[in-house]
Amino acid sequence: MSEKLEDAEVEAGLAGRDWRREGDSIVLDREFADFAEAWAFASRVAEAAEEANHHPDILAHGWNRVRVTLSTHSAGGITALDLELAARIDSLDG
């Protein structure tokens, strides 16, 4: 199990990225040209999460937006696993 990170570690891990902290989670909001692009991105996130065996909450909302929320529930907060998957998600096109 991955250990919960200290606040400073989370802040450093998110610096310069589109992710933000919300309580014990990190959150990414993306907007796309249309529903199909949003859904395709959500599918790529799901594939990356399955490969990592670390599963975020994925919310497709509106007609062109996706929100990804990461937290390690077993650790009670944000861990290196979350930052690693966030980096993988950042590398997805879209």
CSV table of C-alpha atoms in Angstrom, one decimal:
chain,number,residue,atom,x,y,z
A,1,MET,CA,0.0,0.0,0.0
A,2,SER,CA,1.2,3.5,-0.8
A,3,GLU,CA,1.6,5.9,2.1
A,4,LYS,CA,-0.4,9.2,2.3
A,5,LEU,CA,1.7,12.1,1.1
A,6,GLU,CA,2.4,15.2,3.2
A,7,ASP,CA,0.8,18.5,2.0
A,8,ALA,CA,4.1,19.9,0.7
A,9,GLU,CA,4.7,16.7,-1.3
A,10,VAL,CA,1.2,17.0,-2.9
A,11,GLU,CA,1.7,20.7,-3.7
A,12,ALA,CA,5.1,20.0,-5.3
A,13,GLY,CA,3.6,17.1,-7.3
A,14,LEU,CA,0.9,19.3,-8.7
A,15,ALA,CA,3.0,22.4,-9.4
A,16,GLY,CA,2.7,23.6,-12.9
A,17,ARG,CA,0.0,21.1,-13.8
A,18,ASP,CA,-3.7,21.4,-14.5
A,19,TRP,CA,-4.6,19.3,-11.5
A,20,ARG,CA,-5.8,20.9,-8.3
A,21,ARG,CA,-6.3,19.6,-4.8
A,22,GLU,CA,-9.8,19.3,-3.3
A,23,GLY,CA,-9.5,17.9,0.2
A,24,ASP,CA,-8.0,14.4,0.2
A,25,SER,CA,-8.2,14.2,-3.6
A,26,ILE,CA,-6.7,15.7,-6.7
A,27,VAL,CA,-9.0,16.8,-9.5
A,28,LEU,CA,-8.6,17.5,-13.3
A,29,ASP,CA,-11.2,19.2,-15.4
A,30,ARG,CA,-11.0,19.0,-19.2
A,31,GLU,CA,-13.2,20.6,-21.8
A,32,PHE,CA,-13.5,19.2,-25.4
A,33,ALA,CA,-14.9,20.2,-28.7
A,34,ASP,CA,-17.8,17.8,-28.4
A,35,PHE,CA,-19.3,14.8,-26.6
A,36,ALA,CA,-17.4,12.2,-28.7
A,37,GLU,CA,-14.0,13.7,-27.8
A,38,ALA,CA,-14.9,14.0,-24.2
A,39,TRP,CA,-16.0,10.3,-24.1
A,40,ALA,CA,-12.9,9.2,-26.0
A,41,PHE,CA,-10.7,10.9,-23.4
A,42,ALA,CA,-12.7,9.3,-20.5
A,43,SER,CA,-12.1,5.9,-22.2
A,44,ARG,CA,-8.4,6.6,-22.4
A,45,VAL,CA,-8.3,7.5,-18.8
A,46,ALA,CA,-10.1,4.3,-17.9
A,47,GLU,CA,-7.6,2.2,-19.9
A,48,ALA,CA,-4.7,3.9,-18.2
A,49,ALA,CA,-6.3,3.4,-14.8
A,50,GLU,CA,-6.9,-0.3,-15.5
A,51,GLU,CA,-3.3,-0.8,-16.5
A,52,ALA,CA,-2.2,0.9,-13.3
A,53,ASN,CA,-4.8,-1.0,-11.2
A,54,HIS,CA,-5.6,2.4,-9.6
A,55,HIS,CA,-9.1,3.6,-10.4
A,56,PRO,CA,-10.2,7.3,-10.3
A,57,ASP,CA,-13.7,8.7,-10.4
A,58,ILE,CA,-14.5,9.8,-13.9
A,59,LEU,CA,-17.4,12.1,-14.5
A,60,ALA,CA,-18.5,13.0,-18.1
A,61,HIS,CA,-20.8,16.0,-17.7
A,62,GLY,CA,-22.4,18.6,-19.8
A,63,TRP,CA,-21.9,17.7,-23.4
A,64,ASN,CA,-18.2,18.1,-23.6
A,65,ARG,CA,-16.6,18.0,-20.1
A,66,VAL,CA,-14.8,15.4,-18.1
A,67,ARG,CA,-13.7,15.5,-14.5
A,68,VAL,CA,-11.2,13.0,-13.1
A,69,THR,CA,-10.8,12.7,-9.3
A,70,LEU,CA,-7.9,10.7,-7.8
A,71,SER,CA,-7.4,9.5,-4.2
A,72,THR,CA,-6.1,6.4,-2.5
A,73,HIS,CA,-9.0,5.4,-0.3
A,74,SER,CA,-7.0,2.7,1.5
A,75,ALA,CA,-4.5,5.4,2.6
A,76,GLY,CA,-7.1,8.0,3.4
A,77,GLY,CA,-5.8,10.6,1.0
A,78,ILE,CA,-3.3,11.4,-1.8
A,79,THR,CA,-0.4,9.1,-2.4
A,80,ALA,CA,2.4,8.6,-5.0
A,81,LEU,CA,0.0,6.3,-6.9
A,82,ASP,CA,-2.3,9.2,-7.5
A,83,LEU,CA,0.5,11.5,-8.7
A,84,GLU,CA,1.8,8.7,-11.0
A,85,LEU,CA,-1.6,8.1,-12.5
A,86,ALA,CA,-2.1,11.9,-12.9
A,87,ALA,CA,1.1,12.1,-14.8
A,88,ARG,CA,0.0,9.2,-17.1
A,89,ILE,CA,-3.3,11.0,-17.7
A,90,ASP,CA,-1.5,14.2,-18.5
A,91,SER,CA,0.4,12.3,-21.2
A,92,LEU,CA,-2.9,11.2,-22.9
A,93,ASP,CA,-3.7,13.3,-26.0
A,94,GLY,CA,-6.8,15.5,-25.5
